[in-house]
Coordinates of C-alpha atoms in Angstrom, one line a residue:
Chain G
M1 CA -40.4 -25.7 -6.6
A2 CA -36.8 -25.8 -7.5
E3 CA -34.9 -29.1 -7.4
R4 CA -33.0 -29.5 -4.2
S5 CA -29.5 -31.1 -4.1
P6 CA -29.4 -34.7 -2.9
G7 CA -27.4 -33.6 0.1
F8 CA -30.1 -31.1 1.2
R9 CA -32.8 -33.7 0.8
F10 CA -30.8 -36.2 2.8
A11 CA -30.4 -33.7 5.6
V12 CA -34.1 -32.9 5.6
H13 CA -35.2 -36.5 5.7
G14 CA -32.6 -37.3 8.3
L15 CA -33.8 -34.6 10.6
G16 CA -37.4 -35.5 10.1
S17 CA -36.6 -39.1 10.9
L18 CA -34.8 -38.1 14.1
V19 CA -37.8 -36.0 15.3
L20 CA -40.2 -38.9 14.5
A21 CA -37.9 -41.3 16.4
F22 CA -37.8 -38.9 19.4
L23 CA -41.6 -38.9 19.4
L24 CA -42.3 -42.5 18.8
L25 CA -39.5 -44.6 20.2
P26 CA -40.3 -44.1 23.9
I27 CA -43.8 -45.4 23.1
F28 CA -42.9 -48.3 21.0
A29 CA -40.2 -49.3 23.5
V30 CA -42.9 -51.0 25.5
V31 CA -43.3 -53.6 22.8
P32 CA -39.8 -55.2 23.2
A33 CA -40.1 -54.5 27.0
S34 CA -43.2 -56.7 27.0
L35 CA -41.2 -59.6 25.5
N36 CA -38.7 -59.9 28.4
Y37 CA -38.4 -63.3 30.0
G38 CA -37.1 -62.0 33.4
S39 CA -39.1 -60.1 36.0
F40 CA -37.3 -56.8 35.3
I41 CA -37.7 -54.7 32.3
R42 CA -34.5 -54.6 30.3
L43 CA -34.0 -53.1 26.9
P44 CA -33.3 -55.0 24.7
P45 CA -34.4 -58.1 26.6
E46 CA -31.7 -60.5 27.6
V47 CA -34.0 -63.4 26.9
W48 CA -37.0 -63.0 24.6
S49 CA -40.2 -64.6 25.7
T50 CA -44.0 -64.3 25.6
R51 CA -44.5 -65.6 29.1
W52 CA -45.8 -62.3 30.4
Y53 CA -48.5 -62.4 27.8
A54 CA -49.5 -65.8 29.1
R55 CA -49.4 -64.4 32.6
F56 CA -51.6 -61.5 31.6
F57 CA -54.3 -63.6 29.9
A58 CA -54.2 -66.1 32.8
D59 CA -54.8 -63.4 35.4
R60 CA -58.4 -62.9 36.2
E61 CA -58.0 -59.3 37.4
W62 CA -56.2 -58.2 34.3
L63 CA -58.8 -59.9 32.0
T64 CA -61.7 -58.4 34.0
S65 CA -60.2 -54.9 33.6
L66 CA -59.8 -55.5 29.9
V67 CA -63.4 -56.6 29.5
T68 CA -64.5 -53.6 31.6
S69 CA -62.6 -51.3 29.3
F70 CA -64.4 -52.8 26.3
E71 CA -67.8 -52.5 28.1
V72 CA -67.2 -48.9 29.1
A73 CA -65.8 -47.9 25.7
A74 CA -68.8 -49.5 23.9
I75 CA -71.4 -47.8 26.0
A76 CA -69.6 -44.4 26.0
T77 CA -69.2 -44.6 22.2
A78 CA -72.8 -45.6 21.5
V79 CA -74.2 -42.9 23.7
S80 CA -71.8 -40.3 22.4
A81 CA -72.6 -41.2 18.8
L82 CA -76.3 -40.8 19.4
L83 CA -76.1 -37.7 21.5
G84 CA -73.3 -36.1 19.4
T85 CA -75.1 -36.6 16.1
A86 CA -78.3 -35.1 17.5
G87 CA -76.3 -32.3 18.9
A88 CA -74.4 -31.5 15.7
L89 CA -77.7 -31.6 13.8
G90 CA -79.3 -29.3 16.4
L91 CA -76.5 -26.9 16.3
T92 CA -77.0 -26.3 12.5
R93 CA -80.6 -25.3 13.1
I94 CA -79.9 -22.6 15.6
G95 CA -78.0 -19.5 14.8
G96 CA -75.7 -16.9 16.0
R97 CA -74.7 -16.5 19.7
L98 CA -76.7 -19.4 21.0
R99 CA -74.9 -21.7 18.7
A100 CA -71.5 -20.4 19.7
A101 CA -72.4 -20.7 23.4
L102 CA -73.8 -24.2 23.1
T103 CA -70.7 -25.3 21.0
G104 CA -68.5 -23.9 23.8
L105 CA -70.5 -25.9 26.4
I106 CA -70.2 -29.1 24.5
L107 CA -66.5 -28.6 24.0
A108 CA -65.8 -27.5 27.6
P109 CA -64.7 -30.9 28.8
M110 CA -61.8 -30.7 26.3
I111 CA -60.7 -27.4 27.8
V112 CA -61.4 -27.7 31.5
P113 CA -58.5 -29.5 33.2
V114 CA -59.5 -33.2 33.4
I115 CA -58.7 -33.3 37.1
V116 CA -61.3 -30.6 37.8
T117 CA -64.0 -32.5 35.9
A118 CA -62.9 -35.7 37.7
V119 CA -63.2 -34.2 41.2
S120 CA -66.6 -32.6 40.3
L121 CA -67.9 -35.9 38.9
Y122 CA -66.6 -37.8 41.9
Y123 CA -68.8 -35.6 44.2
V124 CA -71.9 -35.7 42.0
G125 CA -71.4 -39.3 41.1
R126 CA -71.2 -40.3 44.8
Y127 CA -74.4 -38.4 45.6
W128 CA -76.3 -40.2 42.8
G129 CA -74.6 -43.6 43.5
M130 CA -72.9 -43.6 40.1
T131 CA -69.3 -44.1 41.2
G132 CA -67.9 -47.5 40.9
T133 CA -70.4 -48.7 38.3
V134 CA -69.8 -49.4 34.7
P135 CA -72.7 -47.1 33.5
G136 CA -71.5 -44.4 35.8
L137 CA -68.0 -44.5 34.4
A138 CA -69.3 -44.8 30.8
M139 CA -71.4 -41.6 31.4
A140 CA -68.3 -39.8 32.6
H141 CA -66.5 -40.9 29.5
V142 CA -69.3 -39.6 27.3
L143 CA -68.4 -36.1 28.6
M144 CA -64.9 -36.6 27.1
C145 CA -66.1 -38.4 23.9
L146 CA -69.0 -36.1 23.0
P147 CA -66.9 -33.3 21.6
F148 CA -65.2 -35.6 19.1
V149 CA -68.6 -36.7 17.7
V150 CA -70.0 -33.2 17.6
L151 CA -67.0 -31.9 15.8
N152 CA -66.6 -34.7 13.3
V153 CA -70.3 -34.9 12.4
G154 CA -70.4 -31.1 12.3
V155 CA -67.6 -31.1 9.6
S156 CA -69.5 -33.7 7.6
L157 CA -72.7 -31.8 7.9
R158 CA -71.0 -28.9 6.1
A159 CA -70.9 -31.1 3.0
L160 CA -74.7 -31.6 3.2
D161 CA -76.3 -29.3 0.7
P162 CA -79.7 -28.1 2.2
S163 CA -81.2 -28.3 -1.3
W164 CA -80.8 -32.1 -1.1
L165 CA -83.1 -32.1 1.9
R166 CA -85.6 -29.9 0.1
A167 CA -85.4 -32.1 -3.0
A168 CA -86.0 -35.3 -1.0
E169 CA -88.9 -33.7 0.8
G170 CA -90.4 -32.5 -2.5
L171 CA -90.2 -36.0 -3.9
G172 CA -92.5 -37.2 -1.1
A173 CA -90.0 -38.4 1.5
S174 CA -91.1 -38.2 5.2
P175 CA -88.6 -36.5 7.6
A176 CA -87.4 -39.9 8.8
R177 CA -86.8 -41.1 5.3
V178 CA -85.0 -37.9 4.4
F179 CA -82.7 -38.5 7.4
A180 CA -82.1 -42.1 6.6
T181 CA -81.5 -41.7 2.9
V182 CA -79.8 -38.3 2.6
T183 CA -78.5 -36.9 5.9
L184 CA -77.2 -40.2 7.4
P185 CA -75.2 -41.3 4.3
T186 CA -73.6 -37.8 4.1
I187 CA -72.6 -37.7 7.8
L188 CA -71.5 -41.3 8.0
P189 CA -67.8 -40.7 7.6
G190 CA -67.9 -38.1 10.3
L191 CA -70.0 -40.2 12.5
F192 CA -67.5 -43.1 12.0
G193 CA -64.6 -40.9 12.7
G194 CA -66.2 -39.5 15.9
A195 CA -67.0 -43.0 17.1
V196 CA -63.4 -44.2 16.5
F197 CA -62.1 -41.2 18.5
S198 CA -64.6 -41.9 21.2
L199 CA -63.5 -45.5 21.5
I200 CA -59.8 -44.4 21.6
T201 CA -60.5 -41.7 24.2
S202 CA -62.6 -44.0 26.4
F203 CA -60.0 -46.8 26.2
D204 CA -57.1 -44.5 27.1
E205 CA -58.9 -42.3 29.7
V206 CA -57.3 -42.7 33.1
V207 CA -57.8 -39.5 35.2
L208 CA -61.6 -39.6 35.3
S209 CA -61.6 -43.4 35.6
I210 CA -59.3 -43.4 38.7
F211 CA -61.9 -41.2 40.5
I212 CA -65.0 -43.0 39.3
A213 CA -63.9 -46.6 38.8
G214 CA -63.9 -48.0 42.3
V215 CA -63.6 -51.7 42.5
Q216 CA -66.4 -52.7 40.2
A217 CA -65.6 -50.6 37.2
K218 CA -61.8 -51.0 37.0
T219 CA -60.7 -50.4 33.4
L220 CA -57.3 -51.5 32.0
P221 CA -55.6 -48.1 32.5
V222 CA -56.8 -47.9 36.1
K223 CA -55.6 -51.4 36.8
M224 CA -52.2 -50.5 35.3
W225 CA -52.0 -47.4 37.4
E226 CA -52.7 -49.5 40.5
V227 CA -50.1 -52.1 39.6
V228 CA -47.4 -49.7 38.7
R229 CA -47.3 -48.4 42.3
L230 CA -46.7 -51.9 43.7
E231 CA -44.6 -53.7 41.2
F232 CA -42.9 -52.9 37.9
T233 CA -42.9 -56.2 35.8
P234 CA -43.1 -56.7 32.1
I235 CA -46.8 -57.4 32.5
L236 CA -47.3 -53.7 32.5
S237 CA -45.6 -53.5 29.2
V238 CA -48.0 -56.2 27.9
A239 CA -51.0 -54.1 29.0
S240 CA -49.4 -51.0 27.3
T241 CA -48.7 -52.9 24.1
L242 CA -52.3 -54.1 24.0
L243 CA -53.5 -50.5 24.5
I244 CA -51.2 -49.2 21.8
G245 CA -52.2 -52.0 19.4
L246 CA -55.9 -51.4 19.8
T247 CA -55.4 -47.6 19.4
V248 CA -53.3 -48.1 16.2
L249 CA -55.8 -50.7 14.8
L250 CA -58.7 -48.3 15.4
F251 CA -56.9 -45.4 13.8
V252 CA -55.9 -47.4 10.7
L253 CA -59.5 -48.6 10.3
F254 CA -60.6 -45.0 10.5
R255 CA -58.1 -43.8 7.8
L256 CA -59.1 -46.7 5.5
A257 CA -62.8 -45.9 5.9
A258 CA -62.2 -42.2 5.3
A259 CA -60.2 -43.0 2.2
R260 CA -63.0 -45.1 0.9
A261 CA -65.5 -42.4 1.6
R262 CA -63.4 -39.9 -0.3
V263 CA -63.3 -42.3 -3.3
A264 CA -67.1 -42.6 -3.1
G265 CA -67.3 -38.8 -3.4
V266 CA -68.9 -38.1 0.0
G267 CA -67.5 -37.0 3.3
P268 CA -64.6 -34.7 4.2
Chain Y
M1 CA -100.4 -32.0 -26.8
I2 CA -101.7 -34.2 -24.0
A3 CA -102.4 -32.0 -21.0
S4 CA -101.6 -34.2 -18.0
G5 CA -100.9 -31.3 -15.7
Q6 CA -103.2 -29.4 -13.4
S7 CA -103.9 -25.8 -13.0
I8 CA -102.1 -23.7 -10.4
R9 CA -103.7 -20.6 -9.0
F10 CA -102.1 -18.0 -6.8
A11 CA -104.9 -16.1 -5.1
G12 CA -103.7 -13.0 -3.4
V13 CA -100.4 -14.6 -2.4
A14 CA -98.1 -12.2 -0.6
H15 CA -95.0 -12.8 1.5
S16 CA -92.5 -10.9 3.6
F17 CA -89.1 -11.9 4.9
G18 CA -89.1 -10.1 8.3
A19 CA -89.7 -6.4 7.5
V20 CA -88.9 -6.9 3.8
R21 CA -91.9 -7.3 1.5
A22 CA -90.7 -9.9 -1.1
L23 CA -94.1 -10.4 -2.8
L24 CA -97.0 -8.0 -3.1
P25 CA -100.4 -9.7 -3.4
I26 CA -100.1 -11.9 -6.6
E27 CA -103.1 -13.0 -8.7
L28 CA -102.0 -15.6 -11.3
E29 CA -103.5 -18.6 -12.9
V30 CA -101.4 -21.2 -14.7
R31 CA -103.6 -23.3 -17.0
P32 CA -103.3 -27.1 -17.2
G33 CA -100.5 -28.0 -19.5
E34 CA -99.2 -24.5 -19.8
F35 CA -95.6 -23.5 -19.8
L36 CA -95.4 -20.2 -17.9
T37 CA -92.2 -18.4 -17.3
L38 CA -91.6 -16.0 -14.4
L39 CA -89.1 -13.5 -15.8
G40 CA -87.5 -10.8 -13.9
P41 CA -84.2 -9.5 -12.4
S42 CA -82.8 -11.1 -9.3
G43 CA -84.8 -10.0 -6.2
S44 CA -88.0 -9.5 -8.1
G45 CA -89.7 -12.3 -6.1
K46 CA -89.9 -15.0 -8.8
T47 CA -88.0 -17.6 -6.8
T48 CA -90.1 -16.8 -3.7
L49 CA -93.3 -17.4 -5.7
L50 CA -91.9 -20.7 -7.0
N51 CA -91.0 -21.8 -3.5
I52 CA -94.5 -21.0 -2.4
A53 CA -95.9 -23.2 -5.2
A54 CA -93.7 -26.0 -4.1
G55 CA -94.5 -25.6 -0.4
Y56 CA -91.0 -24.7 0.8
I57 CA -92.3 -21.3 1.8
T58 CA -95.7 -20.8 3.4
P59 CA -97.1 -17.4 2.2
G60 CA -97.9 -14.7 4.7
T61 CA -101.3 -14.2 3.1
G62 CA -103.2 -15.7 0.2
R63 CA -104.0 -19.2 -1.0
V64 CA -102.3 -21.6 -3.5
L65 CA -104.7 -23.9 -5.4
V66 CA -103.7 -26.9 -7.5
A67 CA -106.5 -28.1 -9.7
G68 CA -108.8 -26.1 -7.5
R69 CA -107.7 -27.7 -4.3
D70 CA -106.3 -25.5 -1.6
V71 CA -102.7 -26.8 -0.9
T72 CA -101.5 -23.7 1.0
D73 CA -101.0 -25.6 4.3
L74 CA -99.7 -28.8 2.8
P75 CA -96.0 -29.6 3.3
P76 CA -94.0 -30.2 0.0
R77 CA -94.1 -34.0 0.4
R78 CA -97.9 -34.0 0.2
R79 CA -98.2 -31.8 -2.9
N80 CA -97.0 -34.1 -5.8
I81 CA -95.0 -31.4 -7.5
G82 CA -91.8 -32.0 -9.4
M83 CA -89.0 -29.4 -8.8
V84 CA -85.8 -28.9 -10.7
F85 CA -83.3 -26.9 -8.6
Q86 CA -80.8 -24.4 -9.8
N87 CA -77.9 -26.6 -8.8
Y88 CA -79.9 -29.7 -9.6
A89 CA -79.7 -30.9 -6.0
L90 CA -78.9 -34.5 -7.1
F91 CA -78.0 -36.9 -4.3
P92 CA -74.2 -37.5 -4.8
H93 CA -74.1 -40.8 -2.9
L94 CA -76.8 -42.4 -5.0
S95 CA -76.5 -43.7 -8.6
V96 CA -78.3 -42.1 -11.5
F97 CA -81.0 -44.8 -11.3
E98 CA -81.5 -44.3 -7.5
N99 CA -81.7 -40.6 -7.9
V100 CA -84.5 -40.9 -10.4
A101 CA -86.2 -43.7 -8.5
Y102 CA -86.1 -41.7 -5.2
G103 CA -89.6 -40.3 -5.5
L104 CA -91.1 -43.7 -6.4
R105 CA -89.4 -45.4 -3.5
A106 CA -90.8 -42.7 -1.2
R107 CA -94.2 -43.5 -2.6
G108 CA -93.7 -47.3 -2.0
V109 CA -94.0 -48.2 -5.7
A110 CA -93.5 -52.0 -6.2
A111 CA -90.1 -53.1 -7.6
A112 CA -91.2 -54.1 -11.1
E113 CA -93.1 -50.9 -11.7
L114 CA -90.4 -48.8 -10.2
D115 CA -87.8 -50.3 -12.5
R116 CA -90.0 -49.8 -15.5
R117 CA -91.0 -46.2 -14.7
T118 CA -87.4 -45.2 -13.8
D119 CA -86.0 -46.7 -17.0
A120 CA -88.7 -45.0 -19.0
A121 CA -87.9 -41.6 -17.4
L122 CA -84.2 -42.0 -18.2
E123 CA -85.1 -42.9 -21.8
L124 CA -87.3 -39.8 -22.0
V125 CA -84.3 -37.6 -21.2
R126 CA -82.1 -39.7 -23.5
L127 CA -80.1 -41.2 -20.7
G128 CA -81.1 -44.8 -21.2
G129 CA -78.2 -47.1 -20.1
Y130 CA -76.8 -44.4 -17.7
G131 CA -78.6 -45.8 -14.6
R132 CA -75.6 -47.4 -12.9
R133 CA -73.3 -44.4 -13.3
A134 CA -72.4 -42.1 -10.4
I135 CA -73.6 -38.5 -10.5
R136 CA -70.1 -37.1 -10.5
Q137 CA -69.4 -39.1 -13.7
L138 CA -71.9 -37.1 -15.6
S139 CA -71.5 -33.7 -17.4
G140 CA -73.4 -30.7 -16.3
G141 CA -75.9 -31.2 -19.1
Q142 CA -76.5 -34.8 -18.2
Q143 CA -76.9 -34.0 -14.6
Q144 CA -79.5 -31.4 -15.6
R145 CA -81.4 -34.2 -17.5
V146 CA -81.2 -36.5 -14.5
A147 CA -82.8 -33.8 -12.4
L148 CA -85.6 -33.4 -15.0
A149 CA -86.2 -37.2 -15.0
R150 CA -86.3 -37.3 -11.2
A151 CA -88.9 -34.6 -11.2
L152 CA -91.0 -36.1 -14.0
V153 CA -91.0 -39.8 -13.0
I154 CA -93.4 -39.1 -10.1
E155 CA -95.9 -37.9 -12.6
P156 CA -96.3 -34.6 -10.8
D157 CA -99.3 -32.3 -11.1
A158 CA -96.9 -29.5 -12.1
L159 CA -93.2 -29.1 -12.9
L160 CA -91.3 -26.2 -11.3
M161 CA -87.9 -25.2 -12.6
D162 CA -85.7 -22.6 -10.8
E163 CA -83.1 -21.2 -13.3
P164 CA -82.2 -24.8 -14.2
L165 CA -79.8 -23.7 -17.0
G166 CA -77.8 -21.2 -15.0
A167 CA -74.8 -23.5 -14.6
L168 CA -74.5 -24.5 -18.2
D169 CA -72.4 -22.8 -20.9
R170 CA -74.1 -20.9 -23.6
Q171 CA -74.1 -23.5 -26.4
L172 CA -75.3 -26.3 -24.1
R173 CA -78.0 -24.0 -22.7
Q174 CA -79.6 -23.4 -26.2
H175 CA -79.6 -27.2 -26.8
V176 CA -81.2 -27.9 -23.4
Q177 CA -83.8 -25.2 -23.9
L178 CA -85.0 -27.0 -27.0
E179 CA -84.9 -30.3 -25.2
I180 CA -87.0 -28.9 -22.3
R181 CA -89.4 -27.6 -24.9
R182 CA -89.6 -31.0 -26.6
L183 CA -90.2 -32.7 -23.3
H184 CA -93.0 -30.2 -22.4
R185 CA -94.7 -30.9 -25.7
A186 CA -94.4 -34.6 -25.1
H187 CA -95.7 -34.8 -21.6
G188 CA -97.8 -31.6 -21.5
R189 CA -97.3 -31.0 -17.8
T190 CA -98.1 -27.6 -16.3
T191 CA -94.7 -25.9 -15.9
I192 CA -93.6 -22.9 -14.0
Y193 CA -90.1 -21.8 -15.1
V194 CA -88.1 -19.1 -13.4
T195 CA -85.4 -17.2 -15.2
H196 CA -83.8 -13.8 -15.6
D197 CA -82.8 -14.7 -19.1
Q198 CA -85.2 -13.2 -21.7
E199 CA -84.0 -15.4 -24.5
E200 CA -84.8 -18.6 -22.4
A201 CA -88.3 -17.1 -21.7
L202 CA -88.9 -16.4 -25.4
V203 CA -87.8 -19.8 -26.6
M204 CA -89.8 -22.0 -24.2
S205 CA -92.8 -20.2 -22.9
D206 CA -96.5 -20.3 -23.8
R207 CA -96.9 -17.2 -21.5
I208 CA -94.4 -15.0 -19.7
A209 CA -95.1 -13.1 -16.5
I210 CA -92.6 -10.3 -16.0
M211 CA -91.9 -9.5 -12.4
R212 CA -90.4 -6.5 -10.7
D213 CA -90.0 -5.7 -7.0
G214 CA -92.4 -8.4 -5.8
A215 CA -95.2 -7.8 -8.3
I216 CA -96.2 -9.1 -11.7
E217 CA -95.9 -6.2 -14.2
Q218 CA -97.5 -7.9 -17.2
T219 CA -98.5 -11.4 -18.2
G220 CA -98.9 -12.5 -21.8
S221 CA -97.4 -14.3 -24.8
A222 CA -94.0 -13.3 -26.0
Q223 CA -95.7 -11.4 -28.8
D224 CA -98.0 -9.5 -26.5
L225 CA -95.2 -8.4 -24.3
Y226 CA -93.0 -7.4 -27.2
R227 CA -95.6 -5.5 -29.2
R228 CA -97.8 -4.1 -26.4
P229 CA -95.7 -3.7 -23.2
V230 CA -97.7 -1.9 -20.5
N231 CA -94.7 0.1 -19.3
A232 CA -91.1 1.1 -19.9
F233 CA -89.8 -1.7 -17.5
V234 CA -91.5 -4.5 -19.5
A235 CA -90.4 -2.9 -22.8
G236 CA -86.8 -2.6 -21.6
F237 CA -86.7 -6.2 -20.2
L238 CA -87.9 -8.0 -23.3
G239 CA -86.1 -7.6 -26.5
E240 CA -83.8 -4.8 -27.5
S241 CA -85.4 -1.4 -27.4
N242 CA -84.9 2.3 -27.4
L243 CA -86.6 4.0 -24.5
L244 CA -86.4 7.8 -24.7
R245 CA -87.5 9.0 -21.3
G246 CA -89.2 12.3 -20.7
T247 CA -92.4 14.1 -19.6
L248 CA -95.8 13.6 -21.2
V249 CA -97.0 16.9 -22.7
A250 CA -100.2 16.0 -24.5
L251 CA -102.7 13.1 -24.4
D252 CA -105.5 12.8 -26.9
G253 CA -107.3 9.5 -26.7
A254 CA -105.1 7.0 -28.4
R255 CA -102.3 9.4 -29.2
A256 CA -99.8 10.9 -26.9
R257 CA -96.9 13.4 -27.2
L258 CA -93.7 13.2 -25.2
K259 CA -91.0 15.7 -24.6
P260 CA -87.8 13.6 -24.1
D261 CA -85.1 14.9 -21.7
G262 CA -82.3 16.7 -23.5
I263 CA -83.8 16.4 -27.0
E264 CA -85.0 19.4 -29.0
R265 CA -88.2 17.8 -30.4
T266 CA -91.3 16.0 -29.2
I267 CA -92.2 12.5 -30.0
D268 CA -95.7 11.4 -31.0
G269 CA -96.9 7.8 -30.6
A270 CA -99.6 5.4 -29.7
A271 CA -100.7 6.0 -26.1
S272 CA -100.8 3.1 -23.7
E273 CA -102.9 3.0 -20.5
G274 CA -101.9 4.7 -17.3
L275 CA -100.6 7.9 -18.8
S276 CA -101.3 11.4 -17.6
V277 CA -100.0 14.7 -18.7
G278 CA -97.1 16.1 -16.7
R279 CA -96.0 12.6 -15.5
R280 CA -92.9 10.6 -16.4
A281 CA -93.2 8.6 -19.6
A282 CA -91.0 6.9 -22.2
A283 CA -91.2 6.5 -26.0
L284 CA -90.5 3.0 -27.1
I285 CA -89.0 2.7 -30.5
R286 CA -87.7 -0.8 -31.5
P287 CA -84.3 -0.7 -33.2
E288 CA -85.7 -2.1 -36.5
A289 CA -88.1 0.9 -36.6
V290 CA -85.3 3.5 -36.5
Q291 CA -84.5 4.8 -40.0
L292 CA -81.4 6.7 -41.1
S293 CA -82.2 9.6 -43.3
P294 CA -80.0 12.5 -44.4
T295 CA -82.9 14.9 -44.3
A296 CA -84.1 14.1 -40.8
A297 CA -83.9 17.0 -38.3
L298 CA -82.7 14.9 -35.4
K299 CA -79.0 14.4 -35.8
A300 CA -77.0 11.6 -34.1
R301 CA -73.4 10.4 -34.2
L302 CA -72.7 6.8 -35.3
V303 CA -70.7 5.3 -32.5
E304 CA -70.5 1.6 -33.4
S305 CA -71.6 -0.5 -36.3
V306 CA -71.6 -4.3 -36.1
Y307 CA -72.1 -6.6 -39.1
L308 CA -74.2 -9.6 -38.1
G309 CA -74.5 -11.2 -41.5
D310 CA -78.1 -10.6 -42.4
V311 CA -78.5 -7.4 -40.4
L312 CA -76.4 -4.4 -39.4
S313 CA -76.6 -3.4 -35.8
M314 CA -75.7 0.3 -35.0
R315 CA -75.3 2.4 -31.9
L316 CA -75.9 6.1 -32.3
S317 CA -75.5 8.8 -29.8
L318 CA -77.8 11.8 -29.6
A319 CA -76.6 15.3 -28.7
G320 CA -78.0 14.8 -25.1
G321 CA -76.0 11.6 -24.7
Q322 CA -78.9 9.2 -25.1
V323 CA -78.0 6.0 -27.1
V324 CA -80.2 4.9 -29.9
L325 CA -80.0 1.4 -31.3
C326 CA -80.8 0.9 -35.0
R327 CA -81.0 -2.2 -37.0
R328 CA -81.4 -2.6 -40.7
F329 CA -80.8 -5.2 -43.5
A330 CA -77.1 -5.4 -44.2
R331 CA -77.8 -5.3 -48.0
D332 CA -78.9 -1.7 -47.5
G333 CA -75.2 -0.9 -47.0
T334 CA -73.1 0.6 -44.2
P335 CA -73.7 4.4 -43.6
E336 CA -70.5 6.3 -44.6
S337 CA -70.7 9.6 -42.7
E338 CA -70.3 9.7 -39.0
T339 CA -73.2 12.1 -38.5
Q340 CA -76.6 10.7 -39.4
G341 CA -80.2 12.0 -39.3
I342 CA -82.6 9.6 -37.6
D343 CA -86.3 9.3 -38.0
W344 CA -89.1 6.9 -37.5
D345 CA -92.7 6.3 -38.4
P346 CA -95.0 7.6 -35.6
R347 CA -97.0 4.4 -36.0
D348 CA -94.0 2.5 -34.7
V349 CA -93.8 4.5 -31.5
H350 CA -95.4 3.6 -28.2
I351 CA -95.7 6.0 -25.3
L352 CA -95.5 4.1 -22.0
P353 CA -95.7 5.1 -18.4
D354 CA -92.3 5.2 -16.7
E355 CA -93.0 5.4 -13.0
A356 CA -90.9 3.7 -10.3
R357 CA -92.8 1.4 -8.0
E358 CA -93.0 2.2 -4.3
A359 CA -91.3 -1.0 -3.1
P360 CA -88.3 -2.1 -1.1
G361 CA -85.0 -2.0 -2.9
R362 CA -84.1 -5.1 -4.9
E363 CA -80.9 -5.7 -3.0
E364 CA -82.8 -6.1 0.2
I365 CA -85.1 -8.7 -1.2
K366 CA -82.3 -10.5 -2.8
S367 CA -80.5 -10.9 0.5
A368 CA -83.7 -11.9 2.2
E369 CA -84.2 -14.6 -0.4
K370 CA -80.7 -15.8 0.1
E371 CA -81.3 -16.1 3.9
E372 CA -84.4 -18.1 3.3
E373 CA -82.5 -20.6 1.2
I374 CA -80.0 -21.3 4.0

């Protein structure tokens, strides 16, 4: 490519930075907003303070919702990882139209408007007594998380050469050993990626959660949604900052793991 | 040679992929310690037969016996057979050592013995000290040797190799051919080797089975096949040959007479089996048996002459368009005129049947084999 003039490069970088700022600043504005001393959110804060963080961690209800979020995310991720891996493996063994149809079914929760899924689950969940329970909410989240695992593991599986499986079997390995020593190491990056996306999805999910959560299974986003209708204090920004921080942390971990997997010569 | 291998017998083994018949009933016995090559064009069924021996394909009919024991219904992991795949199929996430040790771990071999046997196998393929390397750090030739070590370390009853040199460049291929030959002499394991490369087959094999359209055309030593091919296909597949195709006009015991298409003379030669007057046949004349002579009645035009050091390789074209290859010692000189008379000693001519087999097209089988692999 031809060398561009410094002025042109400056313009391109400048424009790019503006776009990024437009996308990111409103999100990261919650960080300084959470550091206000006063009861009203001002940007930038007139007086900087961490007192709303202290309030957050002293408040039983906020803490409970944070713990509930972790519980729901952990269960939803574990179940999605298990089912999604099995699903991705199963999809490779069936062919043609059936595979396309089943893939569509698994991905459907990503396409159907979440509010529709939420209303349906609310009716079904109430009938089975699943609303307002942590397992019930986790199962609802599995619907949203499963596509990520199936897609990510599916991509990893494309790197799996079927002749490796045949070689392992020919060398005397049982099906379980072939899975543990050949299949699993190959799909691990995809499985990890799917799990991270599941955690993030479950952690941030609010529409389904509002319908299913009830009093017993109130996650952090649901609690925020409730609070925001009553009051608008910097404690909301604290909760938002925690959510963003966790999401960013998980994403960074995922990228690091993916980079290591690439260096090791396996994975996407 | 220490024969530590077992015999393998295919008893009436046949297989179809859907409606496509990939293998017609095969009768073949590989002797203990023998190096047998399945040689044939792609789609001839050789890989299918190999996969049946390994247990990856269960034949539609027939039995597979290893050392007299029926293994037809055993899965690959219960067969104790070492396989070297075309793309090596090494595990990229494991080190060289762990790749080779894989079969021993699956067998639950104790740590000390596992280390000893794995190191010995790496030494055998001259990769001692490479154990800790990653697979992607190795060259193609080295990967090939890791695949060999991995297949040999389990002390298999037989070693199966599916075009293992296909991915190597020509020079390396010749080197590895000799290496495989050396290893075979050293360990004496029964080996079935699949290739479409006649040179590979000639260099390494004790016996060669030539396959076409799902059937074995002829089995024998390289000399047998070269000197006494049973039909035109075998003659054309092994070694350079002139096949003048035509119609059989006379058959008298061991002698036969052929009227080639588009040539104004008949050709006499030794009759092989399966000939009948009026049917299609071909005269086989090896290039070294073709003589140039100014007085010969059959005239040909010299198209190309290549100096190969010791020999001169020539292409001549007959009036009917057929190409005749001729080889002679270079010290006998390069012919000067473009028009040459060609002749041969009738004792160097074999008249062979030249009938097409009633079988599915090769392309069909090839695609069926591909599907099976996926």
